[in-house]
Short mmCIF file of C-alpha atoms and ligand atoms in Angstrom, two decimals:
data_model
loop_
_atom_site.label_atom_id
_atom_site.label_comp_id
_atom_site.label_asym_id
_atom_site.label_seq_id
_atom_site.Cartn_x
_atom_site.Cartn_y
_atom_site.Cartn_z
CA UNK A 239 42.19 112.78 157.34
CA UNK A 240 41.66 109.82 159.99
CA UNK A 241 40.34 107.59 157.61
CA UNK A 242 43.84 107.42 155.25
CA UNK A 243 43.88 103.86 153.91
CA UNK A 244 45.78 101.48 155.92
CA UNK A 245 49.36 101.49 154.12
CA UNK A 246 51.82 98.71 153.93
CA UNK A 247 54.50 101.01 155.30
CA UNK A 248 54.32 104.55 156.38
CA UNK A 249 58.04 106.19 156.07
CA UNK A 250 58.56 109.15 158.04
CA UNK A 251 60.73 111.62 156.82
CA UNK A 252 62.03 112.02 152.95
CA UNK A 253 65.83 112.47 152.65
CA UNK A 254 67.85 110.06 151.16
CA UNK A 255 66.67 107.03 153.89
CA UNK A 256 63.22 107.74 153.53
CA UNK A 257 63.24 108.19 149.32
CA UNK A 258 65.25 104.96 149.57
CA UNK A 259 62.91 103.00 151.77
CA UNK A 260 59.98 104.16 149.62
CA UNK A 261 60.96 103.95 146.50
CA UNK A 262 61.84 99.98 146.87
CA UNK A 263 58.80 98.95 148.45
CA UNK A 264 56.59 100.62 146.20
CA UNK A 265 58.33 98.87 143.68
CA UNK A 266 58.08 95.60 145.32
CA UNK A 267 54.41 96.08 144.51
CA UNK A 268 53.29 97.58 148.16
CA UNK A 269 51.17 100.62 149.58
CA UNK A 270 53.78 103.31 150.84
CA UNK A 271 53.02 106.70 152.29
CA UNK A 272 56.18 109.27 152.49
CA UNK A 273 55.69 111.54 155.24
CA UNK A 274 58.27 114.65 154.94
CA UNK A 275 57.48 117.41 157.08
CA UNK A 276 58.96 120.21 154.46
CA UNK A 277 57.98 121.01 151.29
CA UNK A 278 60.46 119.93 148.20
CA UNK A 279 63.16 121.35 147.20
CA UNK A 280 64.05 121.69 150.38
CA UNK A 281 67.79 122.17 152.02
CA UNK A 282 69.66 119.95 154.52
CA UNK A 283 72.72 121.29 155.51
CA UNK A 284 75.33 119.18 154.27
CA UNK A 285 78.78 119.51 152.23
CA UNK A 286 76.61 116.77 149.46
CA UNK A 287 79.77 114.63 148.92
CA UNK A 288 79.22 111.27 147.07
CA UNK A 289 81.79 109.29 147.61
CA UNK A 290 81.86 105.75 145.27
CA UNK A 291 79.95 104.34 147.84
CA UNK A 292 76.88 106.31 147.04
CA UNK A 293 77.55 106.74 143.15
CA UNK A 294 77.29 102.79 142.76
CA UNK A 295 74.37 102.50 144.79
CA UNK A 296 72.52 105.49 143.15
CA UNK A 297 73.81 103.08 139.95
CA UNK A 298 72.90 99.71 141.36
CA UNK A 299 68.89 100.98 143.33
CA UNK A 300 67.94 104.00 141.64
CA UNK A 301 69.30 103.15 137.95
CA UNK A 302 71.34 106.19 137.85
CA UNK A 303 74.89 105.91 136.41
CA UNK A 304 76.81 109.36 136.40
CA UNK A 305 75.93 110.88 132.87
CA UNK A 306 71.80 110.49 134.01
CA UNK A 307 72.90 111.69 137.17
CA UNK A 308 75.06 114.33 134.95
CA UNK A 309 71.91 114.92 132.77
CA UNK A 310 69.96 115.27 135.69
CA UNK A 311 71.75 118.19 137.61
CA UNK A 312 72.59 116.08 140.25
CA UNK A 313 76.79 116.58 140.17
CA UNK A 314 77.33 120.16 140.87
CA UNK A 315 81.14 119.27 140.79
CA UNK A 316 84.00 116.75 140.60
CA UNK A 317 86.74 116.65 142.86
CA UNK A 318 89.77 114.27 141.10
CA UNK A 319 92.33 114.54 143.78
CA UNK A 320 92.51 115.69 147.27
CA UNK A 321 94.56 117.33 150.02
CA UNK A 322 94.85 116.18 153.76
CA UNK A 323 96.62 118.09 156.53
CA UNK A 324 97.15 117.67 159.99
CA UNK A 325 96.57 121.21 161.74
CA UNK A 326 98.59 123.63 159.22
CA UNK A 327 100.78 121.14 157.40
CA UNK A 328 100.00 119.11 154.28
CA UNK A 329 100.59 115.56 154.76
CA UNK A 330 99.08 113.64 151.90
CA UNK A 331 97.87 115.16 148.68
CA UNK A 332 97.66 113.69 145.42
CA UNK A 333 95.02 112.59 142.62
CA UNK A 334 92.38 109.91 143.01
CA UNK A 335 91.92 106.75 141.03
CA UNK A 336 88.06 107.39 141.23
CA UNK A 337 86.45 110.96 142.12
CA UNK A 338 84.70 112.28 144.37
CA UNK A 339 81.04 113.97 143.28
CA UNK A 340 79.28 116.84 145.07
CA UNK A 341 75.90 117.39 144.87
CA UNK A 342 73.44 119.81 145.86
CA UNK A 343 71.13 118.27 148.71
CA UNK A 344 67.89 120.32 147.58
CA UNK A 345 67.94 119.20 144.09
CA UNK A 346 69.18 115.65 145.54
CA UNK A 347 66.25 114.64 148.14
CA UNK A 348 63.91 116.19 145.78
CA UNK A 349 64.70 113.79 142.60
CA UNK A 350 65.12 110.78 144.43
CA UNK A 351 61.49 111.62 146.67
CA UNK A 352 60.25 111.78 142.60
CA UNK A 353 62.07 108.98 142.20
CA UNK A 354 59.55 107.39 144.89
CA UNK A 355 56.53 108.92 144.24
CA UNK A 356 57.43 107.65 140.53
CA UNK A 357 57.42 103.98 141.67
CA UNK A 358 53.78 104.29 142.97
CA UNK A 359 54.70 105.70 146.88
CA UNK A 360 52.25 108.33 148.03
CA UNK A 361 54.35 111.49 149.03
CA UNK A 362 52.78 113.79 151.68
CA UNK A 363 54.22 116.97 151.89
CA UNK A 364 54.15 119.48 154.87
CA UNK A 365 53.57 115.93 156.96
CA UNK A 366 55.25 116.59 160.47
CA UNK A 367 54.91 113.46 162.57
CA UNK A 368 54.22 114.40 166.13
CA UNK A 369 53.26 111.52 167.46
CA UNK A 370 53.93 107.60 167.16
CA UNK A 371 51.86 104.37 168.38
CA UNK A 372 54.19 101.52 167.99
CA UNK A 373 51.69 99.03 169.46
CA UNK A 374 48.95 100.58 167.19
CA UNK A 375 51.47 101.38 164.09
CA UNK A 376 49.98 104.72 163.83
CA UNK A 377 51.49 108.43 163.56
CA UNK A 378 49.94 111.56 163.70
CA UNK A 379 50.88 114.36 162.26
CA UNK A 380 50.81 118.37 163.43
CA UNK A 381 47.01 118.93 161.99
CA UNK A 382 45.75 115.81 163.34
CA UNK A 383 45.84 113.18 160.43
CA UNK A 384 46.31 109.87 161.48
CA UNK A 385 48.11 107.20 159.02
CA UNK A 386 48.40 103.66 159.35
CA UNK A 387 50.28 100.87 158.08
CA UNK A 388 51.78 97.46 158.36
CA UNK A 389 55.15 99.04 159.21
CA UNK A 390 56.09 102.29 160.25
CA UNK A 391 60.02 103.17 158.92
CA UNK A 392 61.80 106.03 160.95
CA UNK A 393 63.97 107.87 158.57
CA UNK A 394 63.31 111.16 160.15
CA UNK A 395 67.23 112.08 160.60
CA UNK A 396 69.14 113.05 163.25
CA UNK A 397 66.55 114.49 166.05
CA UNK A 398 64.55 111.62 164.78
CA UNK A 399 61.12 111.78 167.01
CA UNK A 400 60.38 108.40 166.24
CA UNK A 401 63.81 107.37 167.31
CA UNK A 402 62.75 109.90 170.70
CA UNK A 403 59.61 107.76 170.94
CA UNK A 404 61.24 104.03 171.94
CA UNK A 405 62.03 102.57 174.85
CA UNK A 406 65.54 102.32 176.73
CA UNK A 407 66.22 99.06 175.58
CA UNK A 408 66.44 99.98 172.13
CA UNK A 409 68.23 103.14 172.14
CA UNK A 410 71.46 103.09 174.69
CA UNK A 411 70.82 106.86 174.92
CA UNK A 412 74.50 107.15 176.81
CA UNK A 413 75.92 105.44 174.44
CA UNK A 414 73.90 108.12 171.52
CA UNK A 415 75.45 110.84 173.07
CA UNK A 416 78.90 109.69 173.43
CA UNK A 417 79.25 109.21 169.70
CA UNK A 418 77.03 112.29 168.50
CA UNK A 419 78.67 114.41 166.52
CA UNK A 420 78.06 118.21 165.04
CA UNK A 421 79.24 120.20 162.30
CA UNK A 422 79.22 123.97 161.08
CA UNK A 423 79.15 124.54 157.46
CA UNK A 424 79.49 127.73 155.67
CA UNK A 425 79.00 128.09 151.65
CA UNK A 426 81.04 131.40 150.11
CA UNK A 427 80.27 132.03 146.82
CA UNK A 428 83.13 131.40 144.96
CA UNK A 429 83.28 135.18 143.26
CA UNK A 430 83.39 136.46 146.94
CA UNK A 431 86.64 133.90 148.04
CA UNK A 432 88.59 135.61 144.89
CA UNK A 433 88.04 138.88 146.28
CA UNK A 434 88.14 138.66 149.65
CA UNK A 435 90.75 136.14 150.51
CA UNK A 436 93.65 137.07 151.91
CA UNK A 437 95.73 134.28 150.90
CA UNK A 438 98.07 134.68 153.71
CA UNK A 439 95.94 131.51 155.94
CA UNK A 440 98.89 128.90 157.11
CA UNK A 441 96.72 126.64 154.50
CA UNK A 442 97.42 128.02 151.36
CA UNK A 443 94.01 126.66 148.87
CA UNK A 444 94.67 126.24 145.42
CA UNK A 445 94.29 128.81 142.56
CA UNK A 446 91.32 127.16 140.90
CA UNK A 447 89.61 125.75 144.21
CA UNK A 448 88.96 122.38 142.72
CA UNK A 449 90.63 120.68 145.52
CA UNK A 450 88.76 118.66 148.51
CA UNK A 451 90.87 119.47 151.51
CA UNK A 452 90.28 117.72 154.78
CA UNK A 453 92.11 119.25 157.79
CA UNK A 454 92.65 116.92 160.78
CA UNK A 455 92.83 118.01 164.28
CA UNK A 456 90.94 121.70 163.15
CA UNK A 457 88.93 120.61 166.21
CA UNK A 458 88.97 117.90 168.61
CA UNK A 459 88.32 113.93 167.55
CA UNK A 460 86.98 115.59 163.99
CA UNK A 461 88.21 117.50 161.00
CA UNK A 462 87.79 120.56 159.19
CA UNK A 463 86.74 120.45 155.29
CA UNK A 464 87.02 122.66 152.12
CA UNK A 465 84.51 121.25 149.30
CA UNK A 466 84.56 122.41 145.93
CA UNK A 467 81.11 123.20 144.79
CA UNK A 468 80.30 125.24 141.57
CA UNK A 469 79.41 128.27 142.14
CA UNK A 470 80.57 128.23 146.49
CA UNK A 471 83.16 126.87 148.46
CA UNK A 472 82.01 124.90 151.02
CA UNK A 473 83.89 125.56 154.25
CA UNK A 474 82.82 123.12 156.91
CA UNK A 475 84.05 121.68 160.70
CA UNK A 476 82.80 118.39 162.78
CA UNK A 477 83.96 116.17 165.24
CA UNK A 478 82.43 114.51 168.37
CA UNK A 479 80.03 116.69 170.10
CA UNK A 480 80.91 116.12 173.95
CA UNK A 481 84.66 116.65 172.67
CA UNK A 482 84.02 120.03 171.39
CA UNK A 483 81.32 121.71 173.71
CA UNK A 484 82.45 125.14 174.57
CA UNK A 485 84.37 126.41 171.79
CA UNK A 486 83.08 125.48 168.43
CA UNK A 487 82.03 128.59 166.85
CA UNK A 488 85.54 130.07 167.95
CA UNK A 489 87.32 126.89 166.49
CA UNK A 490 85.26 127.63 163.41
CA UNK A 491 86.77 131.11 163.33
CA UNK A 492 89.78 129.94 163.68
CA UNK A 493 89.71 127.52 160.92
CA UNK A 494 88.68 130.05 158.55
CA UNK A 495 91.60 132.19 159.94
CA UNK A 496 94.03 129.11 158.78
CA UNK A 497 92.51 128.95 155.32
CA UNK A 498 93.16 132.40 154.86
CA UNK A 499 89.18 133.27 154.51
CA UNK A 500 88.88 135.60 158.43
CA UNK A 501 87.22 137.57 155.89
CA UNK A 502 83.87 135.81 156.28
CA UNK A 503 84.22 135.38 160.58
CA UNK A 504 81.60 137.70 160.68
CA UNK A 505 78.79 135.25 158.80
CA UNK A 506 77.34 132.56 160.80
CA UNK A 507 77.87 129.30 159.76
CA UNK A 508 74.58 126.56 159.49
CA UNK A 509 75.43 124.15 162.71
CA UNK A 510 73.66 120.70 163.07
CA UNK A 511 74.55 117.47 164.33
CA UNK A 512 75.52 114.31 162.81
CA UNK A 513 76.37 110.72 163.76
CA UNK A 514 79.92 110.11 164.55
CA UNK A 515 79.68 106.14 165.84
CA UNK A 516 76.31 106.10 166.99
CA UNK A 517 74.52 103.28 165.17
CA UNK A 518 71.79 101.26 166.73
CA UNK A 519 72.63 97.54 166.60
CA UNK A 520 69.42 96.55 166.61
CA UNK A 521 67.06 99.47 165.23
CA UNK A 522 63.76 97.98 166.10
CA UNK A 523 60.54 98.01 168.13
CA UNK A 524 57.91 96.15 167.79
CA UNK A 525 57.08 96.73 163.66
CA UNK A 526 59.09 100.05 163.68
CA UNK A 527 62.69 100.12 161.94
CA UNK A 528 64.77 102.99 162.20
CA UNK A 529 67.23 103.56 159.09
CA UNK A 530 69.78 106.61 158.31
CA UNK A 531 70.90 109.33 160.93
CA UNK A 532 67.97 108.10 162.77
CA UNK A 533 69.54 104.98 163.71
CA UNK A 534 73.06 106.73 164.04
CA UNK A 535 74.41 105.22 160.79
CA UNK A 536 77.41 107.20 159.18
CA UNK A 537 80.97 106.68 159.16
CA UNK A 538 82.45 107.04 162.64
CA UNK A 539 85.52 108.90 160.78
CA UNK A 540 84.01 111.47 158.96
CA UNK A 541 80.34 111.23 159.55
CA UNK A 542 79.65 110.78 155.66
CA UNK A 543 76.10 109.72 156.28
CA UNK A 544 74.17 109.59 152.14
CA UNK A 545 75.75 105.80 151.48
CA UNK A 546 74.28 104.29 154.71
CA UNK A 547 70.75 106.53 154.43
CA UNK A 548 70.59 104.41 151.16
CA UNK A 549 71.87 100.88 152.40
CA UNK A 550 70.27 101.24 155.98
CA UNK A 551 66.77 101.56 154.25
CA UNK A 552 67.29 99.01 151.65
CA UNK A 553 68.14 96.64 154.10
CA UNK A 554 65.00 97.52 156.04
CA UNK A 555 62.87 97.83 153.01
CA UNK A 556 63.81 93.82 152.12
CA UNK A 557 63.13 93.34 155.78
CA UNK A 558 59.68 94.88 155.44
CA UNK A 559 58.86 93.23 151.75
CA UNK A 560 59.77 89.88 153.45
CA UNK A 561 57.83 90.57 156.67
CA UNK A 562 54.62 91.36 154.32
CA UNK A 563 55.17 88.35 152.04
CA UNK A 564 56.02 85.66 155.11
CA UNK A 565 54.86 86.97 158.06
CA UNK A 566 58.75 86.60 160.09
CA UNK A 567 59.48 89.21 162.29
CA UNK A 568 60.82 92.62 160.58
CA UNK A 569 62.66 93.73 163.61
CA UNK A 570 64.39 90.85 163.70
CA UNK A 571 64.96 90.52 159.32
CA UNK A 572 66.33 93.67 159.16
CA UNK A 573 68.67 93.48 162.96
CA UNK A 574 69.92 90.31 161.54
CA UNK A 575 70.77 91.94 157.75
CA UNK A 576 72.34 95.10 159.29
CA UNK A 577 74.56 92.45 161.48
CA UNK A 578 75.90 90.36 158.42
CA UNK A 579 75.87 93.54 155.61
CA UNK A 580 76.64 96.77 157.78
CA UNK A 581 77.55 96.82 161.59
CA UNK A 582 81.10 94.58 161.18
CA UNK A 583 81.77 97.52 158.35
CA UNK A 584 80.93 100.09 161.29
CA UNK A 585 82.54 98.80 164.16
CA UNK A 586 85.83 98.35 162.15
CA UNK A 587 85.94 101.89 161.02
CA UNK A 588 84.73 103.15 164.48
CA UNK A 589 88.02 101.35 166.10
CA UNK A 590 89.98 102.85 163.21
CA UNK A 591 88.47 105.92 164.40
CA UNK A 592 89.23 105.77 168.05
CA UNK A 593 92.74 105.08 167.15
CA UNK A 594 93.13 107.73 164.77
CA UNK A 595 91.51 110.73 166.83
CA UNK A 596 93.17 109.35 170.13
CA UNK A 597 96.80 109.44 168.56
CA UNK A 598 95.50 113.32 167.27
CA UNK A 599 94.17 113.95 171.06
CA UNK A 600 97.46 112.88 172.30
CA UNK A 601 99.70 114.79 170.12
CA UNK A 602 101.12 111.75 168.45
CA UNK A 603 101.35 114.02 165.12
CA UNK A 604 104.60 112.00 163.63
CA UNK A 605 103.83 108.17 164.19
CA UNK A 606 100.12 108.80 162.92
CA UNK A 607 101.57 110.78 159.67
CA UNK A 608 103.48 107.55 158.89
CA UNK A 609 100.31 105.56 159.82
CA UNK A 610 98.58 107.85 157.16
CA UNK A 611 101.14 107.50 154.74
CA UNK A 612 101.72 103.63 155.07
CA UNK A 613 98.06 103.27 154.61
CA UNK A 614 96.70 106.14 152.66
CA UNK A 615 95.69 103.81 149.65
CA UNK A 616 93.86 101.71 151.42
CA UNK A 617 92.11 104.11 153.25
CA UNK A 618 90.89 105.67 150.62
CA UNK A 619 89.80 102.98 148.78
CA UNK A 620 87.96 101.85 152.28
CA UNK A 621 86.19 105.15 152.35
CA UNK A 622 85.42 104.52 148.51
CA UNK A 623 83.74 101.27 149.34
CA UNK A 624 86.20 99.11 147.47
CA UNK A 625 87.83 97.64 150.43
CA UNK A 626 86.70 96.82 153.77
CA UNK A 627 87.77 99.05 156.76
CA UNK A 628 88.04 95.14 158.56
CA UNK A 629 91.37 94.68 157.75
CA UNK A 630 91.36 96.69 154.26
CA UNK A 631 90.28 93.28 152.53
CA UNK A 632 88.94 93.90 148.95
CA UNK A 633 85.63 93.42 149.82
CA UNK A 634 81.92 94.04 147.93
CA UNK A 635 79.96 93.54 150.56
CA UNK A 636 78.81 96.99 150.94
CA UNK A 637 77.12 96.54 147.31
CA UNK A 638 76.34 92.94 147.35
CA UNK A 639 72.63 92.17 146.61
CA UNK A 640 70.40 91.65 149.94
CA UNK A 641 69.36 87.97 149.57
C1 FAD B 1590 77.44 119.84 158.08
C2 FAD B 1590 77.19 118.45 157.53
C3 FAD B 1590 77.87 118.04 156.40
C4 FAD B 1590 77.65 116.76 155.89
N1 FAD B 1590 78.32 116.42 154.76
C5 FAD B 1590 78.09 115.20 154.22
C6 FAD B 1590 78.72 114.85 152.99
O1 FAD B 1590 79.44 115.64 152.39
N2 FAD B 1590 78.48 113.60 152.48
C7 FAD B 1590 77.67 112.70 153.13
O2 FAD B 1590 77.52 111.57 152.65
N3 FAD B 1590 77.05 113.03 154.28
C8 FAD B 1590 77.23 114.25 154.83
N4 FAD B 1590 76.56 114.60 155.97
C9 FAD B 1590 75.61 113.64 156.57
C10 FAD B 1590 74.30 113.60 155.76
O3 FAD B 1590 73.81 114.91 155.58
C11 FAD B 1590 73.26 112.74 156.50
O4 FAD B 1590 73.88 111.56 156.95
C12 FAD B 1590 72.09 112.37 155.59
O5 FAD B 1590 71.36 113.52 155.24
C13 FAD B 1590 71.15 111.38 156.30
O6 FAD B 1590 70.01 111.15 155.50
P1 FAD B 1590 68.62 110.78 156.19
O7 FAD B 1590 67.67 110.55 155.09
O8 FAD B 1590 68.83 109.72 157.20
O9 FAD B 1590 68.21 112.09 157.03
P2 FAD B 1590 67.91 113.55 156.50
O10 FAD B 1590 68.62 113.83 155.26
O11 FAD B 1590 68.15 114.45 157.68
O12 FAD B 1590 66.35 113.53 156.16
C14 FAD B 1590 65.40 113.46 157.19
C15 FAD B 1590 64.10 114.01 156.65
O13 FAD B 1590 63.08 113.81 157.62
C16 FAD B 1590 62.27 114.97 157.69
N5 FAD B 1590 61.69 114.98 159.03
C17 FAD B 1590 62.31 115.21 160.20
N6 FAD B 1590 61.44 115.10 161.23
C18 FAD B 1590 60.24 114.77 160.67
C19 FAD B 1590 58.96 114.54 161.21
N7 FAD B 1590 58.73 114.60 162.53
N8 FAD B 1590 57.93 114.25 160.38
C20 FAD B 1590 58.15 114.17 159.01
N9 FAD B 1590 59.36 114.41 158.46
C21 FAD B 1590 60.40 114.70 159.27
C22 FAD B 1590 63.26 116.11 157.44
O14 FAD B 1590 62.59 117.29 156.99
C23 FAD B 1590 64.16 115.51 156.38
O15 FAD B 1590 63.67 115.76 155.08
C24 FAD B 1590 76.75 115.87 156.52
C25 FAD B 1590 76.06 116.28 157.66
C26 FAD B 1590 76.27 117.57 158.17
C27 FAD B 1590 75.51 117.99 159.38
#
C-alpha cells in the first residue's frame, strides 16, 4: 500500500490518546489515519477507573454525559465511597461527594476509536508501526505499507516505538526509567470471591464488594487496589519499577494473602508497566508529538493514566490543527500548551508524591496518617480534578478550553 494518500496526521496507536487525537482533528475538517496494531475490541490491562477527571472530559470532547455513557455500556460499575489503608489498617474511609466509574477498557477504546472513525478518521486495523522517518514523516508498518502525513502523533502507549525512535535530547531516558512504574492486575469473578474467600485476610472487604479500596505501602513507593467491577473484582498492585525489582509477584501474593483471597495465589496476574512521573516536558521532534503513556503522562501518585491520554492528545491535536492552518511550529504549540495546561499540574502532584511515598519508605506511618487525614478532602477532590494538586487551589484548568 505505498501509495496511501498523504494524510494530515497519521496517529499511531488507538487507545484512549490515539481515539482522542483522531477524533478532533478529523473533526477540525483534516485527513487522519488511525494506526492500531490490534484488532477492536481489544483488551488493555487496566483496573478502567474514571475518575471526574475523565467523566467531564468524555462530557466536554466526546459529548458523552453519564446516562449516554450509561446507555452505551460504558460504566460497568459505580463506586460511591472508598476505603484507604496503610499496610493492614484502615485509615480513611467514607463516601464520596462525586463517584468514581469503572469501565471496561475493550468496550472503552473500541467506542471512542468509532467515535473517530465516526468523525471522518480512517481507522487501520492490524496496523503495527515498525518503523518511523521523522525527517520524512513516514511509518511503516509490519507488511510493508508506508503512510504519510503532515504530522505523525505517537500515542502508541507505554513501550511506545515511536517514543524508542527519538533522539537523546528528547527523551531523558534516565530520567524514564527512574519514574517507570508497573502493575499486576488480577480480575476474580465475583461468584468465585464468595466462595473461595477466606475472609480471615488482616483487610477484611466488605459484604457486597462495592467498595474501592486502595492499600498504601502493599509494595514499595506504590499501592495495592481492590476495584469493584460487575461481574469481577479487580485485585491490582503498582508502584515504581526500580523500587520493586525482585519481589513483585511475591508482594502480589502477599497482598492477596492480606485481603483474605490466598485462594487465587496460584493464578497469574496480567503485569505491565505504567508511568509513575515520567512525562516528557517537551514531547517533540521535528513534526512528531508524543501524547499519553507514550510521553509518560499519568499521575505520579497512582499512575491513573485515561484523563491525560485524553488531555495530552487534545492539546496536541490543537497544536497540529494550528500548525496546518498557520504554518508555526507544532513541536513547539503543543510543548508550550502542555507547559501552561498540564506539566505545573504534574510536577505538583509528583512532589506530593515524593513526599508521600518517602514518609511510607521511611516508616513515618503516624505523621503521614495525620497528613492524610488533615488533607483527605482536598486530595480527593485534587485527584477528582476539582482542585489543583499546586497548592489544592480550586482550579479548572484541567478542563478549561485550549485557546
Ligand atoms: C494494571 C494497570 C491498571 C491501570 N488502571 C488504571 C485505572 O484504573 N484508571 C486509569 O485512568 N488508568 C489506569 N491505568 C493506566 C491506563 O491504562 C493508561 O494510562 C492508558 O491506557 C493510556 O492510554 P494510551 O492511549 O496512551 O495508551 P494505550 O491505552 O496503551 O493504547 C496504546 C495503543 O497503541 C497500540 N500500539 C502499540 N504499539 C503500536 C504500534 N507499534 N503500532 C500501532 N499500534 C500500536 C496498542 O495496541 C494500543 O491499542 C492502568 C494501567 C495499568 C498497567
Amino acid at each position: 500500500m505505498d501509495n496511501q494518500p498523504v494524510y494530515d496526521a497519521v496517529v499511531i496507536g488507538g487507545g484512549p490518546a490515539g481515539s482522542t487525537a483522531a477524533y478532533l482533528l478529523a473533526g477540525f475538517g483534516h485527513r487522519v489515519a488511525l494506526l492500531e496494531k490490534q484488532t477492536y475490541p481489544r483488551d488493555k490491562v487496566c483496573g478502567g477507573c474514571l475518575s471526574q477527571k475523565s467523566v467531564r472530559f468524555l462530557e466536554r470532547v466526546f459529548h458523552l454525559p453519564v446516562p449516554s455513557l450509561r446507555e452505551k455500556g460504558l460504566l460497568d460499575s459505580v463506586g460511591t465511597g472508598y476505603a484507604l489503608y496503610i499496610k493492614n489498617s484502615r485509615i480513611l474511609a467514607g463516601d464520596l461527594a462525586e463517584p468514581f466509574y469503572f469501565t471496561r477498557r475493550e468496550r472503552y477504546d473500541a467506542i471512542l476509536a468509532r467515535k473517530a472513525a465516526d468523525a471522518g478518521a480512517d481507522i487501520y486495523e492490524g496496523a503495527e508501526v515498525i518503523a518511523v522517518d521523522h525527517a520524512r514523516r513516514t511509518v511503516t508498518t509490519s507488511e510493508g505499507d508506508r503512510y504519510a502525513a503532515r504530522v505523525l502523533i505517537g500515542a502508541d502507549g507505554i513501550n511506545s516505538r515511536v517514543r524508542r525512535s527519538l533522539p537523546g535530547s528528547v527523551v531523558d531516558r534516565q530520567r524514564w526509567r527512574k519514574n517507570l512504574g508497573w502493575a499486576l492486575e488480577l480480575a476474580i469473578p465475583r461468584v468465585e470471591v464468595g466462595a473461595l474467600a477466606n475472609g480471615d485476610g488482616a483487610i477484611r472487604l466488605d459484604a457486597d464488594l462495592a467498595t474501592p479500596h486502595l492499600v498504601l505501602a502493599a509494595c514499595r513507593w506504590g499501592y495495592g487496589w481492590v476495584f469493584p467491577n460487575r461481574e469481577t473484582l479487580v485485585v491490582g498492585m503498582g508502584g515504581l519499577l526500580e523500587k520493586n525489582r525482585d519481589d513483585r509477584r511475591d508482594r502480589f501474593t502477599e497482598f492477596l494473602k492480606t485481603l483474605g483471597l490466598s485462594a487465587f495465589a496460584d493464578r497469574r496476574p496480567a503485569g505491565y508497566l505504567l508511568p509513575f512521573g515520567n512525562f516528557i516536558p517537551s514531547p517533540a521532534y521535528e513534526g512528531t508529538l508524543l501524547v499519553g503513556d507514550a510521553g509518560g503522562f499519568a499521575s505520579p501518585i497512582l499512575g491513573e493514566g485515561i484523563f491525560y491520554a485524553h488531555r495530552t492528545a487534545e492539546l496536541a491535536a490543537h497544536a497540529v490543527d494550528r500548525h496546518l492552518t498557520s504554518g508555526a511550529p507544532p513541536g513547539e504549540i503543543y510543548t508550550a500548551l502542555l507547559a501552561r495546561r498540564l506539566i505545573p499540574e504534574l510536577r505538583a502532584e509528583k512532589a506530593l508524591r515524593d513526599f508521600l511515598y518517602g514518609c511510607l519508605d521511611g516508616r513515618l506511618h503516624a505523621p503521614l496518617e495525620a497528613f492524610m487525614k488533615a488533607t483527605s478532602t482536598r486530595v480527593i477532590d485534587a485527584v477528582q480534578g476539582s482542585r489543583s494538586f499546586c497548592g489544592f487551589r480550586r482550579n479548572d484548568g484541567l478542563h478549561s478550553a485550549v485557546w
